[in-house]
Short mmCIF file of C-alpha atoms and ligand atoms in Angstrom, two decimals:
data_model
loop_
_atom_site.label_atom_id
_atom_site.label_comp_id
_atom_site.label_asym_id
_atom_site.label_seq_id
_atom_site.Cartn_x
_atom_site.Cartn_y
_atom_site.Cartn_z
CA MET A 1 9.91 3.11 -28.47
CA GLN A 2 9.55 0.76 -31.48
CA ILE A 3 9.49 -3.31 -30.12
CA ASP A 4 12.98 -3.61 -31.90
CA GLU A 5 14.94 -1.09 -30.17
CA ILE A 6 13.23 -2.08 -26.78
CA VAL A 7 14.51 -5.75 -27.63
CA LYS A 8 18.24 -4.90 -28.38
CA GLY A 9 17.84 -2.29 -25.19
CA VAL A 10 17.03 -5.17 -22.80
CA LEU A 11 19.33 -7.73 -24.52
CA SER A 12 23.08 -5.02 -24.03
CA GLY A 13 21.57 -4.63 -20.58
CA SER A 14 20.13 -1.76 -20.24
CA ARG A 15 18.20 -0.84 -17.17
CA ARG A 16 15.95 2.14 -18.64
CA HIS A 17 15.41 -0.46 -21.94
CA LEU A 18 14.03 -3.11 -19.42
CA ALA A 19 12.24 -1.07 -17.29
CA LYS A 20 10.10 -0.30 -20.81
CA ALA A 21 9.67 -3.61 -21.26
CA ILE A 22 8.84 -4.18 -18.09
CA THR A 23 5.90 -1.59 -18.11
CA LEU A 24 4.96 -2.47 -21.42
CA ILE A 25 4.23 -6.22 -19.78
CA GLU A 26 2.43 -4.73 -16.72
CA SER A 27 0.25 -2.60 -19.54
CA ARG A 28 -3.27 -3.54 -19.47
CA ARG A 29 -4.13 -1.97 -23.03
CA GLU A 30 -4.62 -4.60 -25.69
CA GLU A 31 -2.52 -3.01 -28.46
CA ASP A 32 0.55 -3.23 -25.82
CA PHE A 33 -0.61 -6.57 -24.90
CA ARG A 34 0.44 -7.49 -29.04
CA LYS A 35 3.62 -5.92 -28.39
CA SER A 36 4.28 -7.25 -25.22
CA LEU A 37 3.52 -10.61 -26.56
CA LYS A 38 5.92 -9.99 -29.69
CA LEU A 39 8.97 -8.67 -27.01
CA LEU A 40 8.53 -11.88 -25.20
CA ASP A 41 9.34 -14.24 -28.11
CA ALA A 42 12.37 -12.16 -29.30
CA ILE A 43 13.49 -12.40 -25.77
CA VAL A 44 12.49 -15.74 -24.55
CA PRO A 45 15.85 -17.17 -26.26
CA TYR A 46 18.04 -14.90 -23.97
CA SER A 47 16.84 -16.24 -21.06
CA GLY A 48 16.45 -19.00 -18.50
CA ASN A 49 20.11 -18.92 -17.24
CA SER A 50 19.24 -17.37 -13.83
CA ILE A 51 18.83 -19.02 -10.51
CA ARG A 52 15.30 -18.65 -9.74
CA ILE A 53 15.05 -17.81 -5.98
CA GLY A 54 11.57 -17.44 -4.22
CA ILE A 55 11.44 -15.92 -0.89
CA THR A 56 8.49 -15.71 1.03
CA GLY A 57 7.35 -15.60 5.11
CA THR A 58 5.09 -13.58 7.11
CA PRO A 59 4.79 -9.48 7.07
CA GLY A 60 7.85 -8.74 9.82
CA VAL A 61 9.32 -11.60 9.77
CA GLY A 62 12.66 -9.46 7.91
CA LYS A 63 12.36 -9.95 3.70
CA SER A 64 12.96 -7.24 2.57
CA THR A 65 16.16 -6.30 5.42
CA PHE A 66 17.42 -9.89 3.89
CA ILE A 67 16.81 -9.17 0.36
CA GLU A 68 18.93 -6.27 0.18
CA SER A 69 21.63 -7.61 2.40
CA PHE A 70 21.55 -11.17 0.74
CA GLY A 71 21.31 -9.47 -2.77
CA LEU A 72 24.59 -7.09 -1.93
CA TYR A 73 26.24 -10.18 -1.02
CA LEU A 74 25.55 -12.19 -4.23
CA ILE A 75 26.60 -8.99 -6.30
CA ASP A 76 29.77 -9.40 -4.20
CA LYS A 77 29.76 -12.84 -5.47
CA GLY A 78 29.53 -11.71 -8.95
CA TYR A 79 25.67 -12.58 -9.94
CA LYS A 80 23.61 -9.67 -11.52
CA VAL A 81 20.32 -9.33 -9.06
CA ALA A 82 16.73 -8.80 -9.70
CA VAL A 83 14.03 -8.55 -6.94
CA LEU A 84 10.45 -8.70 -8.15
CA ALA A 85 7.51 -9.09 -5.79
CA ILE A 86 4.13 -10.82 -6.26
CA ASP A 87 1.85 -9.03 -3.92
CA PRO A 88 -1.44 -10.59 -3.23
CA SER A 89 -2.90 -6.87 -1.64
CA SER A 90 -1.81 -4.57 -4.48
CA GLN A 91 -4.76 -5.87 -6.36
CA LYS A 92 -6.46 -3.18 -3.92
CA THR A 93 -3.56 -1.21 -3.35
CA GLY A 94 -1.85 -1.32 -7.05
CA GLY A 95 1.73 -1.99 -6.26
CA SER A 96 2.67 -1.84 -2.27
CA ILE A 97 5.64 -4.86 -0.76
CA LEU A 98 8.11 -3.38 -2.47
CA GLY A 99 6.39 0.26 -3.29
CA ASP A 100 7.90 2.27 -0.64
CA LYS A 101 11.11 3.67 -1.83
CA THR A 102 12.15 3.65 2.04
CA ARG A 103 13.15 -0.72 1.51
CA MET A 104 16.24 -1.92 -0.13
CA GLU A 105 17.65 1.60 -0.51
CA GLU A 106 21.35 0.47 -1.21
CA LEU A 107 20.48 -2.63 -3.14
CA SER A 108 18.65 -0.62 -5.19
CA ARG A 109 20.71 1.65 -5.87
CA HIS A 110 23.57 -0.40 -6.96
CA GLU A 111 24.27 -0.80 -11.11
CA MET A 112 24.91 -4.88 -10.54
CA ALA A 113 20.61 -4.70 -9.64
CA PHE A 114 17.12 -4.51 -10.74
CA ILE A 115 14.17 -3.93 -7.98
CA ARG A 116 10.63 -3.65 -9.72
CA PRO A 117 7.40 -3.22 -6.91
CA SER A 118 4.38 -6.08 -7.70
CA ALA A 119 2.68 -5.33 -10.83
CA SER A 120 -0.84 -4.46 -9.67
CA GLY A 121 -3.67 -6.68 -11.77
CA LYS A 122 -7.01 -7.89 -10.70
CA THR A 123 -6.05 -11.53 -10.17
CA LEU A 124 -3.46 -13.31 -8.51
CA GLY A 125 -3.02 -14.68 -11.50
CA GLY A 126 -2.35 -11.96 -13.54
CA VAL A 127 -0.20 -10.33 -11.02
CA ALA A 128 2.11 -13.95 -11.49
CA ARG A 129 2.17 -13.72 -15.23
CA LYS A 130 3.43 -10.01 -14.89
CA THR A 131 6.25 -11.28 -12.79
CA ARG A 132 6.99 -14.25 -14.58
CA GLU A 133 7.30 -12.41 -17.73
CA SER A 134 9.28 -9.74 -15.94
CA MET A 135 11.37 -12.07 -14.69
CA ILE A 136 12.38 -13.18 -18.31
CA ALA A 137 13.14 -10.09 -19.57
CA CYS A 138 15.14 -9.40 -16.10
CA GLU A 139 17.33 -12.87 -17.12
CA ALA A 140 17.37 -11.22 -21.09
CA ALA A 141 19.09 -8.04 -19.78
CA GLY A 142 21.48 -10.64 -18.21
CA TYR A 143 20.50 -10.48 -14.68
CA ASN A 144 21.24 -13.98 -13.03
CA ALA A 145 20.03 -14.09 -9.74
CA ILE A 146 16.01 -13.39 -9.57
CA LEU A 147 14.72 -12.83 -6.12
CA VAL A 148 10.88 -13.39 -6.09
CA GLU A 149 9.52 -12.25 -2.58
CA THR A 150 6.17 -12.65 -1.64
CA VAL A 151 4.32 -11.75 1.61
CA GLY A 152 2.88 -15.35 3.62
CA VAL A 153 -0.37 -14.89 3.31
CA GLY A 154 -3.00 -16.37 0.68
CA GLN A 155 -2.30 -18.24 -2.10
CA SER A 156 0.60 -16.43 -3.30
CA GLU A 157 3.01 -18.74 -2.23
CA VAL A 158 1.92 -21.36 -4.87
CA ALA A 159 1.87 -18.82 -7.35
CA VAL A 160 5.54 -17.91 -6.67
CA ALA A 161 7.00 -21.33 -5.68
CA ASP A 162 5.52 -22.23 -9.71
CA MET A 163 8.07 -19.72 -11.14
CA VAL A 164 11.09 -20.36 -8.74
CA ASP A 165 13.80 -22.96 -8.93
CA VAL A 166 14.31 -22.88 -5.13
CA PHE A 167 12.14 -21.91 -2.40
CA THR A 168 12.74 -20.60 0.46
CA LEU A 169 10.57 -19.61 3.69
CA LEU A 170 12.14 -17.36 6.62
CA LEU A 171 10.66 -18.07 9.91
CA LEU A 172 11.24 -15.93 13.26
CA PRO A 173 13.00 -17.48 16.31
CA ASN A 174 10.05 -18.02 18.03
CA SER A 175 8.75 -20.70 15.26
CA GLY A 176 7.10 -22.81 18.00
CA ASP A 177 4.15 -20.82 18.52
CA GLU A 178 4.34 -19.99 14.48
CA LEU A 179 4.36 -23.40 13.29
CA GLN A 180 1.21 -23.20 14.63
CA GLY A 181 -0.03 -20.80 12.33
CA ILE A 182 1.86 -22.17 9.10
CA LYS A 183 0.17 -24.21 6.63
CA ARG A 184 1.40 -27.36 5.64
CA GLY A 185 1.38 -26.64 2.57
CA VAL A 186 3.86 -23.76 2.86
CA MET A 187 6.38 -25.82 4.57
CA GLU A 188 6.11 -28.47 1.65
CA LEU A 189 6.99 -26.01 -0.98
CA SER A 190 9.67 -24.60 1.01
CA ASP A 191 13.19 -26.36 -0.24
CA ILE A 192 15.28 -24.33 2.51
CA ILE A 193 14.06 -22.51 5.69
CA LEU A 194 16.25 -19.89 7.55
CA VAL A 195 15.68 -19.26 10.93
CA ASN A 196 15.70 -15.18 10.82
CA LYS A 197 16.93 -12.17 13.11
CA ALA A 198 19.36 -15.39 14.58
CA GLU A 199 21.44 -13.12 16.38
CA ASP A 200 22.86 -11.69 19.14
CA ASP A 201 19.77 -12.40 22.23
CA ASN A 202 17.64 -14.02 19.70
CA LEU A 203 20.28 -17.16 18.87
CA ASP A 204 19.11 -19.64 21.75
CA LYS A 205 15.78 -19.20 21.01
CA ALA A 206 16.71 -19.85 17.43
CA LYS A 207 18.52 -22.71 17.69
CA LEU A 208 15.87 -23.82 19.62
CA ALA A 209 13.15 -23.70 16.90
CA LYS A 210 15.47 -24.80 14.67
CA SER A 211 15.22 -27.88 15.66
CA GLN A 212 11.33 -27.95 16.45
CA ILE A 213 11.38 -27.26 12.09
CA GLU A 214 13.22 -29.73 11.68
CA ASN A 215 10.71 -32.09 13.73
CA ALA A 216 8.27 -31.11 11.54
CA LEU A 217 9.89 -31.60 8.54
CA MET A 218 10.39 -35.29 9.40
CA MET A 219 6.37 -35.79 10.03
CA LEU A 220 6.43 -34.40 5.75
CA SER A 221 6.28 -37.39 3.41
CA GLN A 222 10.24 -38.06 2.20
CA ARG A 223 10.83 -35.76 -1.41
CA ASP A 224 10.95 -37.51 -5.19
CA ASP A 225 13.87 -35.00 -5.81
CA GLY A 226 16.06 -36.78 -2.89
CA TRP A 227 17.10 -33.24 -0.94
CA ASN A 228 16.68 -33.13 2.71
CA VAL A 229 15.25 -29.49 3.70
CA PRO A 230 17.87 -27.34 5.49
CA VAL A 231 16.93 -24.80 8.06
CA ILE A 232 19.35 -22.44 8.74
CA LEU A 233 20.14 -19.72 11.43
CA THR A 234 19.81 -15.87 10.10
CA SER A 235 20.18 -12.35 10.38
CA GLY A 236 19.27 -10.17 7.48
CA LEU A 237 20.59 -7.47 10.20
CA LYS A 238 23.64 -8.85 10.74
CA LYS A 239 24.34 -10.54 7.46
CA PHE A 240 24.81 -13.83 9.30
CA GLY A 241 24.54 -17.17 7.69
CA PHE A 242 24.42 -15.69 4.25
CA ASP A 243 27.42 -18.24 3.04
CA ASP A 244 25.60 -21.34 4.99
CA TYR A 245 22.40 -20.17 3.00
CA PHE A 246 24.93 -19.80 -0.35
CA ALA A 247 25.88 -23.20 0.02
CA SER A 248 22.71 -24.71 -0.02
CA LEU A 249 21.44 -23.13 -2.81
CA VAL A 250 24.49 -24.39 -4.85
CA GLU A 251 24.30 -27.82 -2.72
CA PHE A 252 20.36 -27.86 -4.10
CA PHE A 253 20.98 -26.99 -7.27
CA ASP A 254 23.96 -29.04 -8.15
CA LEU A 255 21.26 -31.87 -6.79
CA MET A 256 18.12 -30.89 -8.98
CA ARG A 257 21.06 -31.13 -12.36
CA LYS A 258 22.43 -34.22 -11.46
CA ASN A 259 18.83 -35.52 -10.84
CA ASP A 260 17.52 -33.82 -13.63
CA PHE A 261 14.86 -32.08 -11.47
CA PHE A 262 16.09 -28.96 -12.53
CA GLN A 263 14.96 -28.96 -15.70
CA LYS A 264 12.00 -31.10 -15.77
CA LYS A 265 10.43 -28.74 -13.30
CA ARG A 266 11.28 -25.79 -15.35
CA GLN A 267 9.91 -27.30 -18.33
CA SER A 268 6.52 -28.22 -16.56
CA GLN A 269 6.28 -25.02 -15.40
CA TYR A 270 6.49 -23.48 -18.42
CA LEU A 271 3.96 -25.43 -19.67
CA SER A 272 1.69 -24.50 -16.39
CA TRP A 273 2.40 -21.00 -17.34
CA MET A 274 1.02 -21.71 -21.28
CA TRP A 275 -2.14 -23.17 -19.53
CA SER A 276 -2.85 -20.17 -16.77
CA MET A 277 -2.50 -17.50 -19.76
CA VAL A 278 -5.49 -19.92 -21.70
CA ASP A 279 -7.52 -20.29 -18.39
CA ASP A 280 -7.33 -16.46 -17.37
CA TYR A 281 -8.02 -15.83 -21.33
CA ILE A 282 -10.85 -17.77 -21.29
CA LYS A 283 -12.36 -16.69 -17.52
CA GLU A 284 -11.37 -12.81 -19.21
CA LYS A 285 -13.38 -13.61 -22.51
CA ILE A 286 -16.47 -15.39 -20.62
CA HIS A 287 -16.65 -12.20 -18.20
CA SER A 288 -16.56 -9.42 -20.63
CA ASP A 289 -19.24 -10.94 -22.55
CA LYS A 290 -22.68 -9.35 -21.85
CA HIS A 291 -24.68 -11.94 -23.04
CA MET A 292 -22.59 -14.29 -21.07
CA LYS A 293 -23.06 -12.11 -18.21
CA GLU A 294 -27.14 -12.66 -18.36
CA ILE A 295 -26.56 -16.24 -18.37
CA ILE A 296 -24.00 -16.53 -15.70
CA ASP A 297 -26.27 -14.51 -13.64
CA ASN A 298 -29.21 -16.47 -14.67
CA CYS A 299 -26.81 -19.88 -13.69
CA GLN A 300 -26.23 -18.64 -10.49
CA GLU A 301 -29.10 -18.08 -9.07
CA LYS A 302 -30.35 -21.65 -10.14
CA ILE A 303 -27.12 -23.25 -7.98
CA VAL A 304 -28.44 -20.87 -5.26
CA LEU A 305 -32.24 -21.58 -4.96
CA LYS A 306 -31.17 -25.55 -5.85
CA GLU A 307 -33.12 -25.41 -8.91
CA ALA A 308 -30.34 -26.53 -10.64
CA SER A 309 -27.05 -28.59 -9.74
CA PRO A 310 -23.52 -27.20 -10.31
CA PHE A 311 -23.26 -29.94 -13.17
CA SER A 312 -26.13 -29.55 -15.27
CA VAL A 313 -25.66 -25.75 -14.67
CA ALA A 314 -21.76 -25.69 -15.86
CA GLU A 315 -23.01 -27.88 -19.49
CA ILE A 316 -25.29 -24.45 -20.03
CA LEU A 317 -22.29 -22.68 -19.52
CA ILE A 318 -20.13 -24.90 -21.88
CA ASP A 319 -22.88 -24.99 -24.53
CA ASN A 320 -22.82 -21.38 -24.48
CA LEU A 321 -19.30 -21.27 -24.99
CA LYS A 322 -19.19 -21.23 -28.51
CA ASN A 323 -20.97 -18.20 -29.18
CA ILE A 324 -18.02 -16.37 -28.05
CA PHE A 325 -15.41 -18.01 -29.70
CA GLU A 326 -16.71 -18.52 -33.05
P1 GDP B 401 9.46 -7.78 5.70
O1 GDP B 401 7.93 -7.30 6.49
O2 GDP B 401 9.12 -9.23 6.11
O3 GDP B 401 9.71 -7.03 4.92
O4 GDP B 401 10.38 -7.61 7.43
P2 GDP B 401 11.67 -6.21 7.49
O5 GDP B 401 12.45 -6.68 6.58
O6 GDP B 401 11.02 -5.04 7.13
O7 GDP B 401 11.89 -5.94 8.38
C1 GDP B 401 10.42 -5.92 9.83
C2 GDP B 401 11.37 -5.60 10.94
O8 GDP B 401 12.23 -6.23 11.57
C3 GDP B 401 12.64 -4.00 10.83
O9 GDP B 401 11.86 -3.26 11.81
C4 GDP B 401 13.47 -4.43 10.81
O10 GDP B 401 15.06 -3.62 11.16
C5 GDP B 401 13.86 -5.35 11.79
N1 GDP B 401 14.94 -6.30 11.08
C6 GDP B 401 14.83 -7.00 10.05
N2 GDP B 401 16.06 -7.76 10.02
C7 GDP B 401 16.16 -8.29 11.18
C8 GDP B 401 17.15 -9.08 11.80
O11 GDP B 401 17.82 -10.06 11.05
N3 GDP B 401 17.38 -9.21 13.14
C9 GDP B 401 16.80 -8.34 13.93
N4 GDP B 401 17.18 -8.21 15.04
N5 GDP B 401 15.49 -7.24 13.52
C10 GDP B 401 15.51 -7.48 12.40
#
């Protein structure tokens, strides 16, 4: 299929063409990479008109159940919903987080939804880049609520927070214990916290967890954007707490638009995307160069054997870069 045809199809909202566009974005072939840049240039002007929501939480917290139900809730409200994922383990498994077809069955069948499993790639940076680009393609195809899911391990939360407008952390009702294990950094990234599975017998525990989390939040420093992180009780299974969550999202976007943080955040994200692409490109170039590989091995050995400092060795590597980029 020609690029023009894919662009036209995507802009007309065709899911088939959107899937093609994303396949092109995810391809590792050099030729496809060039094509995907052309494609992205053509569709970027039509992107951006969406709410980008990041969702994280440990495996088993109920993310996919929640996203399926809340996705359908958003569709009821008139949104077109796309679900993307960043899965650090996909580097090994080739994309597992949404790979299981039984997940989000109802949502995936809905004509107002588009679900794409995590891209695979050698590095988290690479996977994140493909997800960002897929997000742009989804927006150009008219999807105006983008949910980006990640498992709460490793650096993937940071990668997701760097591509969304609002970041949601799901916790379990027994959070008192769980909070000990939650990295402070993840709490700091979170704009909204949900205590999920908060139905029936879990309700009392969930209320207790909510106040514990609120206390923990008070220990964090004041945010520049003036937002107070709400803690909301939800149940993806019983479709409970969705109105509260949605109201918080609306309130968050209202505040961010009023205080200009929305635009500023997107602008700084776009700059950081550009630099991460440049960084990745440079690293890839360095590591795929045979001559450079010898120099790198040699330099690394010098550091390990303490024959040279990391600083002087970095200089040697930098001096050799001109051979690659000439
Ligand atoms: P994920 O690993 O975070 O995506 O979690 P899943 O959505 O796959 O859910 C993990 C398990 O928790 C499954 O057995 C679900 O049926 C169950 N579960 C999901 N959401 C809820 C909920 O709101 N309440 C209860 N009680 N169980 C849930």
